[in-house]
Amino acid sequence: MVVNNFVVFEGGDGSGTTTQLELVRQRFEKEARERTLPLLWTTCEPTDSVIGALIHSALRGSITLRAETLARLFAADREEHLFAENGVKDRCSRGELVISDRYALSSLVYQGIDCGDALPKLLNEAFPAPELLFFFDIEPEIALGRIENRPVREIFEYLDFQVKVRERYKALLPWYEEQGTVIITVDAAKMPNVVVEDVWKELKNLPIMIKGSGAF
Ligand code: TMP
């Protein structure tokens, strides 16, 4: 099942998903001054909930959790993100455009590396697929170079792991496509202001962007 009006950004660490979300938001606001656009909700996983805070502690290495525990926390955080009141599902069905920086595919990719395919698949199979997914593709060496000056290095931010992340995204994307999600692979090595144009070109063709607000 595909959730209409739900868009997801995915990619390895340093691929620029967070930067692009902000640039798209600015682009959207500018465009909305000239024509009627739906309401936009930009969001991310892990979320800023208490479960998300626990996940962030584990990502920073402040607490140590088993890979399986982390997989379950990501799924619990997602359950709330999607199905809580005013969450992704509610907003999409009332005609808002929701763009999330990461979603279930991140779990299949990242937790799949650490605890095998079975558990992430089981924990995530009930989550509906997005209408549109952007995969920000970039050489892991370049991506990690972009984030090497950050004050805290997170547990997945090393080269061997990121090489596997990129391979797994490429292997798993066709599966998502079979669920009905439209997949757009973006060359994320380009300058951010160029990448956002590539993203916008696709986003502006979504039915909700053409029809304006209203649930479909
Ligand atoms: P980010 O905020 O920089 O995107 O970092 C989130 C990190 O968490 C990133 O390394 C990807 C990872 N992650 C998972 O391992 N599984 C998940 O389900 C999600 C949403 C993120």
PDB file of N, CA, C and O in Angstrom, residues 11-81:
ATOM      1  N   GLY A  11      19.449   8.069   1.885  1.00  0.00           N
ATOM      2  CA  GLY A  11      20.831   8.069   1.402  1.00  0.00           C
ATOM      3  C   GLY A  11      21.777   7.763   2.545  1.00  0.00           C
ATOM      4  O   GLY A  11      21.372   7.728   3.712  1.00  0.00           O
ATOM      5  N   GLY A  12      23.038   7.541   2.219  1.00  0.00           N
ATOM      6  CA  GLY A  12      24.040   7.274   3.248  1.00  0.00           C
ATOM      7  C   GLY A  12      24.309   8.522   4.083  1.00  0.00           C
ATOM      8  O   GLY A  12      23.821   9.616   3.764  1.00  0.00           O
ATOM      9  N   ASP A  13      25.098   8.356   5.132  1.00  0.00           N
ATOM     10  CA  ASP A  13      25.454   9.516   5.959  1.00  0.00           C
ATOM     11  C   ASP A  13      26.307  10.486   5.128  1.00  0.00           C
ATOM     12  O   ASP A  13      27.191  10.062   4.388  1.00  0.00           O
ATOM     13  N   GLY A  14      26.006  11.781   5.250  1.00  0.00           N
ATOM     14  CA  GLY A  14      26.748  12.788   4.485  1.00  0.00           C
ATOM     15  C   GLY A  14      26.248  12.963   3.062  1.00  0.00           C
ATOM     16  O   GLY A  14      26.822  13.728   2.288  1.00  0.00           O
ATOM     17  N   SER A  15      25.141  12.285   2.728  1.00  0.00           N
ATOM     18  CA  SER A  15      24.628  12.406   1.351  1.00  0.00           C
ATOM     19  C   SER A  15      23.807  13.687   1.161  1.00  0.00           C
ATOM     20  O   SER A  15      23.440  14.041   0.053  1.00  0.00           O
ATOM     21  N   GLY A  16      23.490  14.371   2.265  1.00  0.00           N
ATOM     22  CA  GLY A  16      22.852  15.688   2.150  1.00  0.00           C
ATOM     23  C   GLY A  16      21.338  15.692   2.282  1.00  0.00           C
ATOM     24  O   GLY A  16      20.694  16.693   1.953  1.00  0.00           O
ATOM     25  N   THR A  17      20.749  14.617   2.817  1.00  0.00           N
ATOM     26  CA  THR A  17      19.277  14.573   2.914  1.00  0.00           C
ATOM     27  C   THR A  17      18.733  15.717   3.776  1.00  0.00           C
ATOM     28  O   THR A  17      17.729  16.332   3.427  1.00  0.00           O
ATOM     29  N   THR A  18      19.430  16.006   4.872  1.00  0.00           N
ATOM     30  CA  THR A  18      18.936  17.047   5.784  1.00  0.00           C
ATOM     31  C   THR A  18      19.053  18.436   5.153  1.00  0.00           C
ATOM     32  O   THR A  18      18.122  19.254   5.241  1.00  0.00           O
ATOM     33  N   THR A  19      20.176  18.684   4.491  1.00  0.00           N
ATOM     34  CA  THR A  19      20.365  19.964   3.782  1.00  0.00           C
ATOM     35  C   THR A  19      19.296  20.117   2.703  1.00  0.00           C
ATOM     36  O   THR A  19      18.684  21.188   2.551  1.00  0.00           O
ATOM     37  N   GLN A  20      19.038  19.047   1.978  1.00  0.00           N
ATOM     38  CA  GLN A  20      18.056  19.128   0.892  1.00  0.00           C
ATOM     39  C   GLN A  20      16.648  19.368   1.423  1.00  0.00           C
ATOM     40  O   GLN A  20      15.870  20.087   0.805  1.00  0.00           O
ATOM     41  N   LEU A  21      16.348  18.787   2.579  1.00  0.00           N
ATOM     42  CA  LEU A  21      15.013  19.007   3.148  1.00  0.00           C
ATOM     43  C   LEU A  21      14.813  20.494   3.431  1.00  0.00           C
ATOM     44  O   LEU A  21      13.756  21.060   3.125  1.00  0.00           O
ATOM     45  N   GLU A  22      15.845  21.133   3.973  1.00  0.00           N
ATOM     46  CA  GLU A  22      15.745  22.564   4.277  1.00  0.00           C
ATOM     47  C   GLU A  22      15.664  23.381   2.975  1.00  0.00           C
ATOM     48  O   GLU A  22      14.858  24.316   2.868  1.00  0.00           O
ATOM     49  N   LEU A  23      16.451  23.017   1.984  1.00  0.00           N
ATOM     50  CA  LEU A  23      16.416  23.765   0.717  1.00  0.00           C
ATOM     51  C   LEU A  23      15.067  23.605   0.011  1.00  0.00           C
ATOM     52  O   LEU A  23      14.531  24.563  -0.553  1.00  0.00           O
ATOM     53  N   VAL A  24      14.524  22.410   0.077  1.00  0.00           N
ATOM     54  CA  VAL A  24      13.212  22.174  -0.539  1.00  0.00           C
ATOM     55  C   VAL A  24      12.141  22.981   0.192  1.00  0.00           C
ATOM     56  O   VAL A  24      11.267  23.578  -0.424  1.00  0.00           O
ATOM     57  N   ARG A  25      12.258  23.038   1.524  1.00  0.00           N
ATOM     58  CA  ARG A  25      11.287  23.810   2.307  1.00  0.00           C
ATOM     59  C   ARG A  25      11.325  25.283   1.895  1.00  0.00           C
ATOM     60  O   ARG A  25      10.296  25.917   1.677  1.00  0.00           O
ATOM     61  N   GLN A  26      12.540  25.813   1.737  1.00  0.00           N
ATOM     62  CA  GLN A  26      12.672  27.227   1.331  1.00  0.00           C
ATOM     63  C   GLN A  26      12.108  27.433  -0.070  1.00  0.00           C
ATOM     64  O   GLN A  26      11.410  28.410  -0.346  1.00  0.00           O
ATOM     65  N   ARG A  27      12.405  26.484  -0.961  1.00  0.00           N
ATOM     66  CA  ARG A  27      11.936  26.577  -2.341  1.00  0.00           C
ATOM     67  C   ARG A  27      10.395  26.550  -2.395  1.00  0.00           C
ATOM     68  O   ARG A  27       9.746  27.273  -3.132  1.00  0.00           O
ATOM     69  N   PHE A  28       9.852  25.673  -1.548  1.00  0.00           N
ATOM     70  CA  PHE A  28       8.413  25.510  -1.459  1.00  0.00           C
ATOM     71  C   PHE A  28       7.749  26.811  -1.001  1.00  0.00           C
ATOM     72  O   PHE A  28       6.756  27.263  -1.573  1.00  0.00           O
ATOM     73  N   GLU A  29       8.343  27.420   0.047  1.00  0.00           N
ATOM     74  CA  GLU A  29       7.789  28.673   0.584  1.00  0.00           C
ATOM     75  C   GLU A  29       7.800  29.772  -0.469  1.00  0.00           C
ATOM     76  O   GLU A  29       6.851  30.543  -0.601  1.00  0.00           O
ATOM     77  N   LYS A  30       8.888  29.838  -1.210  1.00  0.00           N
ATOM     78  CA  LYS A  30       9.018  30.867  -2.250  1.00  0.00           C
ATOM     79  C   LYS A  30       7.917  30.664  -3.312  1.00  0.00           C
ATOM     80  O   LYS A  30       7.208  31.597  -3.690  1.00  0.00           O
ATOM     81  N   GLU A  31       7.766  29.426  -3.732  1.00  0.00           N
ATOM     82  CA  GLU A  31       6.780  29.091  -4.762  1.00  0.00           C
ATOM     83  C   GLU A  31       5.350  29.350  -4.267  1.00  0.00           C
ATOM     84  O   GLU A  31       4.486  29.785  -5.015  1.00  0.00           O
ATOM     85  N   ALA A  32       5.134  29.085  -2.954  1.00  0.00           N
ATOM     86  CA  ALA A  32       3.790  29.232  -2.373  1.00  0.00           C
ATOM     87  C   ALA A  32       3.342  30.690  -2.332  1.00  0.00           C
ATOM     88  O   ALA A  32       2.161  30.974  -2.184  1.00  0.00           O
ATOM     89  N   ARG A  33       4.306  31.634  -2.481  1.00  0.00           N
ATOM     90  CA  ARG A  33       3.912  33.053  -2.522  1.00  0.00           C
ATOM     91  C   ARG A  33       3.266  33.383  -3.859  1.00  0.00           C
ATOM     92  O   ARG A  33       2.531  34.343  -4.006  1.00  0.00           O
ATOM     93  N   GLU A  34       3.570  32.571  -4.864  1.00  0.00           N
ATOM     94  CA  GLU A  34       3.054  32.855  -6.202  1.00  0.00           C
ATOM     95  C   GLU A  34       1.837  32.027  -6.611  1.00  0.00           C
ATOM     96  O   GLU A  34       1.087  32.406  -7.495  1.00  0.00           O
ATOM     97  N   ARG A  35       1.700  30.826  -6.033  1.00  0.00           N
ATOM     98  CA  ARG A  35       0.537  30.020  -6.383  1.00  0.00           C
ATOM     99  C   ARG A  35       0.100  29.183  -5.188  1.00  0.00           C
ATOM    100  O   ARG A  35       0.841  29.056  -4.219  1.00  0.00           O
ATOM    101  N   THR A  36      -1.121  28.627  -5.298  1.00  0.00           N
ATOM    102  CA  THR A  36      -1.649  27.853  -4.175  1.00  0.00           C
ATOM    103  C   THR A  36      -0.973  26.489  -4.120  1.00  0.00           C
ATOM    104  O   THR A  36      -1.016  25.720  -5.082  1.00  0.00           O
ATOM    105  N   LEU A  37      -0.341  26.219  -2.987  1.00  0.00           N
ATOM    106  CA  LEU A  37       0.279  24.908  -2.786  1.00  0.00           C
ATOM    107  C   LEU A  37      -0.324  24.277  -1.536  1.00  0.00           C
ATOM    108  O   LEU A  37      -0.861  24.986  -0.675  1.00  0.00           O
ATOM    109  N   PRO A  38      -0.200  22.955  -1.400  1.00  0.00           N
ATOM    110  CA  PRO A  38      -0.738  22.326  -0.179  1.00  0.00           C
ATOM    111  C   PRO A  38       0.112  22.733   1.023  1.00  0.00           C
ATOM    112  O   PRO A  38       1.203  23.284   0.867  1.00  0.00           O
ATOM    113  N   LEU A  39      -0.390  22.443   2.231  1.00  0.00           N
ATOM    114  CA  LEU A  39       0.449  22.635   3.415  1.00  0.00           C
ATOM    115  C   LEU A  39       1.598  21.643   3.338  1.00  0.00           C
ATOM    116  O   LEU A  39       1.434  20.512   2.875  1.00  0.00           O
ATOM    117  N   LEU A  40       2.771  22.087   3.803  1.00  0.00           N
ATOM    118  CA  LEU A  40       3.939  21.196   3.779  1.00  0.00           C
ATOM    119  C   LEU A  40       4.368  20.898   5.209  1.00  0.00           C
ATOM    120  O   LEU A  40       4.472  21.808   6.041  1.00  0.00           O
ATOM    121  N   TRP A  41       4.628  19.616   5.505  1.00  0.00           N
ATOM    122  CA  TRP A  41       5.222  19.231   6.796  1.00  0.00           C
ATOM    123  C   TRP A  41       6.538  18.544   6.510  1.00  0.00           C
ATOM    124  O   TRP A  41       6.551  17.495   5.874  1.00  0.00           O
ATOM    125  N   THR A  42       7.650  19.188   6.930  1.00  0.00           N
ATOM    126  CA  THR A  42       8.945  18.519   6.799  1.00  0.00           C
ATOM    127  C   THR A  42       9.275  17.885   8.141  1.00  0.00           C
ATOM    128  O   THR A  42       9.114  18.500   9.195  1.00  0.00           O
ATOM    129  N   THR A  43       9.723  16.640   8.104  1.00  0.00           N
ATOM    130  CA  THR A  43       9.924  15.884   9.325  1.00  0.00           C
ATOM    131  C   THR A  43      11.122  14.940   9.142  1.00  0.00           C
ATOM    132  O   THR A  43      11.729  14.930   8.066  1.00  0.00           O
ATOM    133  N   CYS A  44      11.467  14.205  10.186  1.00  0.00           N
ATOM    134  CA  CYS A  44      12.627  13.313  10.048  1.00  0.00           C
ATOM    135  C   CYS A  44      12.531  12.127  10.991  1.00  0.00           C
ATOM    136  O   CYS A  44      11.777  12.137  11.957  1.00  0.00           O
ATOM    137  N   GLU A  45      13.302  11.102  10.666  1.00  0.00           N
ATOM    138  CA  GLU A  45      13.506   9.946  11.548  1.00  0.00           C
ATOM    139  C   GLU A  45      15.013   9.781  11.736  1.00  0.00           C
ATOM    140  O   GLU A  45      15.734   9.877  10.742  1.00  0.00           O
ATOM    141  N   PRO A  46      15.496   9.508  12.967  1.00  0.00           N
ATOM    142  CA  PRO A  46      14.712   9.459  14.182  1.00  0.00           C
ATOM    143  C   PRO A  46      14.000  10.792  14.444  1.00  0.00           C
ATOM    144  O   PRO A  46      14.504  11.852  14.098  1.00  0.00           O
ATOM    145  N   THR A  47      12.831  10.703  15.108  1.00  0.00           N
ATOM    146  CA  THR A  47      12.038  11.904  15.371  1.00  0.00           C
ATOM    147  C   THR A  47      12.557  12.596  16.639  1.00  0.00           C
ATOM    148  O   THR A  47      13.483  12.107  17.282  1.00  0.00           O
ATOM    149  N   ASP A  48      11.906  13.713  17.000  1.00  0.00           N
ATOM    150  CA  ASP A  48      12.340  14.401  18.221  1.00  0.00           C
ATOM    151  C   ASP A  48      11.544  13.938  19.451  1.00  0.00           C
ATOM    152  O   ASP A  48      11.467  14.635  20.447  1.00  0.00           O
ATOM    153  N   SER A  49      10.981  12.741  19.374  1.00  0.00           N
ATOM    154  CA  SER A  49      10.233  12.180  20.520  1.00  0.00           C
ATOM    155  C   SER A  49      11.218  11.631  21.564  1.00  0.00           C
ATOM    156  O   SER A  49      12.429  11.618  21.336  1.00  0.00           O
ATOM    157  N   VAL A  50      10.677  11.126  22.670  1.00  0.00           N
ATOM    158  CA  VAL A  50      11.565  10.520  23.677  1.00  0.00           C
ATOM    159  C   VAL A  50      12.242   9.273  23.119  1.00  0.00           C
ATOM    160  O   VAL A  50      13.400   8.978  23.436  1.00  0.00           O
ATOM    161  N   ILE A  51      11.520   8.549  22.272  1.00  0.00           N
ATOM    162  CA  ILE A  51      12.150   7.356  21.665  1.00  0.00           C
ATOM    163  C   ILE A  51      13.296   7.816  20.754  1.00  0.00           C
ATOM    164  O   ILE A  51      14.391   7.246  20.759  1.00  0.00           O
ATOM    165  N   GLY A  52      13.045   8.884  20.008  1.00  0.00           N
ATOM    166  CA  GLY A  52      14.082   9.436  19.128  1.00  0.00           C
ATOM    167  C   GLY A  52      15.305   9.885  19.921  1.00  0.00           C
ATOM    168  O   GLY A  52      16.445   9.698  19.489  1.00  0.00           O
ATOM    169  N   ALA A  53      15.060  10.470  21.110  1.00  0.00           N
ATOM    170  CA  ALA A  53      16.180  10.944  21.932  1.00  0.00           C
ATOM    171  C   ALA A  53      17.058   9.769  22.378  1.00  0.00           C
ATOM    172  O   ALA A  53      18.285   9.851  22.376  1.00  0.00           O
ATOM    173  N   LEU A  54      16.387   8.671  22.706  1.00  0.00           N
ATOM    174  CA  LEU A  54      17.122   7.459  23.109  1.00  0.00           C
ATOM    175  C   LEU A  54      17.969   6.950  21.933  1.00  0.00           C
ATOM    176  O   LEU A  54      19.143   6.587  22.084  1.00  0.00           O
ATOM    177  N   ILE A  55      17.364   6.964  20.757  1.00  0.00           N
ATOM    178  CA  ILE A  55      18.085   6.521  19.557  1.00  0.00           C
ATOM    179  C   ILE A  55      19.311   7.420  19.328  1.00  0.00           C
ATOM    180  O   ILE A  55      20.407   6.934  19.065  1.00  0.00           O
ATOM    181  N   HIS A  56      19.106   8.747  19.460  1.00  0.00           N
ATOM    182  CA  HIS A  56      20.234   9.667  19.240  1.00  0.00           C
ATOM    183  C   HIS A  56      21.369   9.406  20.236  1.00  0.00           C
ATOM    184  O   HIS A  56      22.546   9.484  19.864  1.00  0.00           O
ATOM    185  N   SER A  57      21.012   9.064  21.489  1.00  0.00           N
ATOM    186  CA  SER A  57      22.059   8.739  22.475  1.00  0.00           C
ATOM    187  C   SER A  57      22.865   7.530  22.016  1.00  0.00           C
ATOM    188  O   SER A  57      24.088   7.490  22.160  1.00  0.00           O
ATOM    189  N   ALA A  58      22.160   6.552  21.469  1.00  0.00           N
ATOM    190  CA  ALA A  58      22.861   5.346  20.985  1.00  0.00           C
ATOM    191  C   ALA A  58      23.714   5.665  19.759  1.00  0.00           C
ATOM    192  O   ALA A  58      24.833   5.174  19.620  1.00  0.00           O
ATOM    193  N   LEU A  59      23.189   6.539  18.859  1.00  0.00           N
ATOM    194  CA  LEU A  59      23.946   6.888  17.646  1.00  0.00           C
ATOM    195  C   LEU A  59      25.229   7.637  18.002  1.00  0.00           C
ATOM    196  O   LEU A  59      26.264   7.450  17.371  1.00  0.00           O
ATOM    197  N   ARG A  60      25.137   8.469  19.053  1.00  0.00           N
ATOM    198  CA  ARG A  60      26.330   9.229  19.472  1.00  0.00           C
ATOM    199  C   ARG A  60      27.286   8.374  20.296  1.00  0.00           C
ATOM    200  O   ARG A  60      28.392   8.796  20.588  1.00  0.00           O
ATOM    201  N   GLY A  61      26.830   7.195  20.708  1.00  0.00           N
ATOM    202  CA  GLY A  61      27.684   6.331  21.526  1.00  0.00           C
ATOM    203  C   GLY A  61      27.615   6.665  23.006  1.00  0.00           C
ATOM    204  O   GLY A  61      28.412   6.145  23.791  1.00  0.00           O
ATOM    205  N   SER A  62      26.657   7.513  23.419  1.00  0.00           N
ATOM    206  CA  SER A  62      26.537   7.822  24.854  1.00  0.00           C
ATOM    207  C   SER A  62      25.975   6.638  25.631  1.00  0.00           C
ATOM    208  O   SER A  62      26.221   6.495  26.824  1.00  0.00           O
ATOM    209  N   ILE A  63      25.151   5.827  24.962  1.00  0.00           N
ATOM    210  CA  ILE A  63      24.710   4.571  25.585  1.00  0.00           C
ATOM    211  C   ILE A  63      24.975   3.456  24.565  1.00  0.00           C
ATOM    212  O   ILE A  63      25.005   3.713  23.356  1.00  0.00           O
ATOM    213  N   THR A  64      25.191   2.244  25.085  1.00  0.00           N
ATOM    214  CA  THR A  64      25.430   1.121  24.178  1.00  0.00           C
ATOM    215  C   THR A  64      24.206   0.222  24.181  1.00  0.00           C
ATOM    216  O   THR A  64      23.743  -0.186  25.251  1.00  0.00           O
ATOM    217  N   LEU A  65      23.686  -0.043  22.995  1.00  0.00           N
ATOM    218  CA  LEU A  65      22.517  -0.923  22.865  1.00  0.00           C
ATOM    219  C   LEU A  65      22.849  -2.034  21.887  1.00  0.00           C
ATOM    220  O   LEU A  65      23.653  -1.847  20.963  1.00  0.00           O
ATOM    221  N   ARG A  66      22.194  -3.171  22.070  1.00  0.00           N
ATOM    222  CA  ARG A  66      22.334  -4.247  21.082  1.00  0.00           C
ATOM    223  C   ARG A  66      21.727  -3.761  19.764  1.00  0.00           C
ATOM    224  O   ARG A  66      20.771  -2.961  19.759  1.00  0.00           O
ATOM    225  N   ALA A  67      22.267  -4.248  18.660  1.00  0.00           N
ATOM    226  CA  ALA A  67      21.761  -3.849  17.340  1.00  0.00           C
ATOM    227  C   ALA A  67      20.263  -4.142  17.226  1.00  0.00           C
ATOM    228  O   ALA A  67      19.496  -3.364  16.641  1.00  0.00           O
ATOM    229  N   GLU A  68      19.858  -5.268  17.836  1.00  0.00           N
ATOM    230  CA  GLU A  68      18.444  -5.665  17.767  1.00  0.00           C
ATOM    231  C   GLU A  68      17.557  -4.684  18.550  1.00  0.00           C
ATOM    232  O   GLU A  68      16.438  -4.387  18.144  1.00  0.00           O
ATOM    233  N   THR A  69      18.090  -4.200  19.681  1.00  0.00           N
ATOM    234  CA  THR A  69      17.328  -3.232  20.482  1.00  0.00           C
ATOM    235  C   THR A  69      17.142  -1.941  19.684  1.00  0.00           C
ATOM    236  O   THR A  69      16.051  -1.359  19.638  1.00  0.00           O
ATOM    237  N   LEU A  70      18.233  -1.520  19.026  1.00  0.00           N
ATOM    238  CA  LEU A  70      18.171  -0.304  18.226  1.00  0.00           C
ATOM    239  C   LEU A  70      17.153  -0.470  17.079  1.00  0.00           C
ATOM    240  O   LEU A  70      16.353   0.433  16.802  1.00  0.00           O
ATOM    241  N   ALA A  71      17.153  -1.636  16.461  1.00  0.00           N
ATOM    242  CA  ALA A  71      16.195  -1.903  15.371  1.00  0.00           C
ATOM    243  C   ALA A  71      14.757  -1.749  15.878  1.00  0.00           C
ATOM    244  O   ALA A  71      13.901  -1.162  15.207  1.00  0.00           O
ATOM    245  N   ARG A  72      14.512  -2.262  17.097  1.00  0.00           N
ATOM    246  CA  ARG A  72      13.152  -2.172  17.674  1.00  0.00           C
ATOM    247  C   ARG A  72      12.797  -0.733  18.027  1.00  0.00           C
ATOM    248  O   ARG A  72      11.655  -0.316  17.890  1.00  0.00           O
ATOM    249  N   LEU A  73      13.800   0.023  18.498  1.00  0.00           N
ATOM    250  CA  LEU A  73      13.532   1.435  18.835  1.00  0.00           C
ATOM    251  C   LEU A  73      13.200   2.238  17.586  1.00  0.00           C
ATOM    252  O   LEU A  73      12.275   3.059  17.590  1.00  0.00           O
ATOM    253  N   PHE A  74      13.942   2.019  16.506  1.00  0.00           N
ATOM    254  CA  PHE A  74      13.640   2.727  15.251  1.00  0.00           C
ATOM    255  C   PHE A  74      12.205   2.411  14.806  1.00  0.00           C
ATOM    256  O   PHE A  74      11.473   3.299  14.361  1.00  0.00           O
ATOM    257  N   ALA A  75      11.810   1.141  14.960  1.00  0.00           N
ATOM    258  CA  ALA A  75      10.458   0.759  14.527  1.00  0.00           C
ATOM    259  C   ALA A  75       9.394   1.384  15.437  1.00  0.00           C
ATOM    260  O   ALA A  75       8.341   1.827  14.957  1.00  0.00           O
ATOM    261  N   ALA A  76       9.681   1.457  16.735  1.00  0.00           N
ATOM    262  CA  ALA A  76       8.716   2.067  17.675  1.00  0.00           C
ATOM    263  C   ALA A  76       8.573   3.566  17.381  1.00  0.00           C
ATOM    264  O   ALA A  76       7.461   4.117  17.381  1.00  0.00           O
ATOM    265  N   ASP A  77       9.701   4.204  17.111  1.00  0.00           N
ATOM    266  CA  ASP A  77       9.689   5.640  16.788  1.00  0.00           C
ATOM    267  C   ASP A  77       8.868   5.875  15.509  1.00  0.00           C
ATOM    268  O   ASP A  77       8.066   6.807  15.404  1.00  0.00           O
ATOM    269  N   ARG A  78       9.041   4.977  14.566  1.00  0.00           N
ATOM    270  CA  ARG A  78       8.331   5.080  13.270  1.00  0.00           C
ATOM    271  C   ARG A  78       6.831   4.871  13.453  1.00  0.00           C
ATOM    272  O   ARG A  78       6.008   5.531  12.806  1.00  0.00           O
ATOM    273  N   GLU A  79       6.475   3.929  14.304  1.00  0.00           N
ATOM    274  CA  GLU A  79       5.051   3.649  14.573  1.00  0.00           C
ATOM    275  C   GLU A  79       4.345   4.935  15.025  1.00  0.00           C
ATOM    276  O   GLU A  79       3.273   5.282  14.526  1.00  0.00           O
ATOM    277  N   GLU A  80       4.979   5.642  15.963  1.00  0.00           N
ATOM    278  CA  GLU A  80       4.410   6.905  16.449  1.00  0.00           C
ATOM    279  C   GLU A  80       4.415   7.967  15.348  1.00  0.00           C
ATOM    280  O   GLU A  80       3.439   8.692  15.160  1.00  0.00           O
ATOM    281  N   HIS A  81       5.538   8.056  14.657  1.00  0.00           N
ATOM    282  CA  HIS A  81       5.689   9.059  13.598  1.00  0.00           C
ATOM    283  C   HIS A  81       4.578   8.915  12.562  1.00  0.00           C
ATOM    284  O   HIS A  81       3.988   9.886  12.098  1.00  0.00           O
TER     285      HIS A  81
END
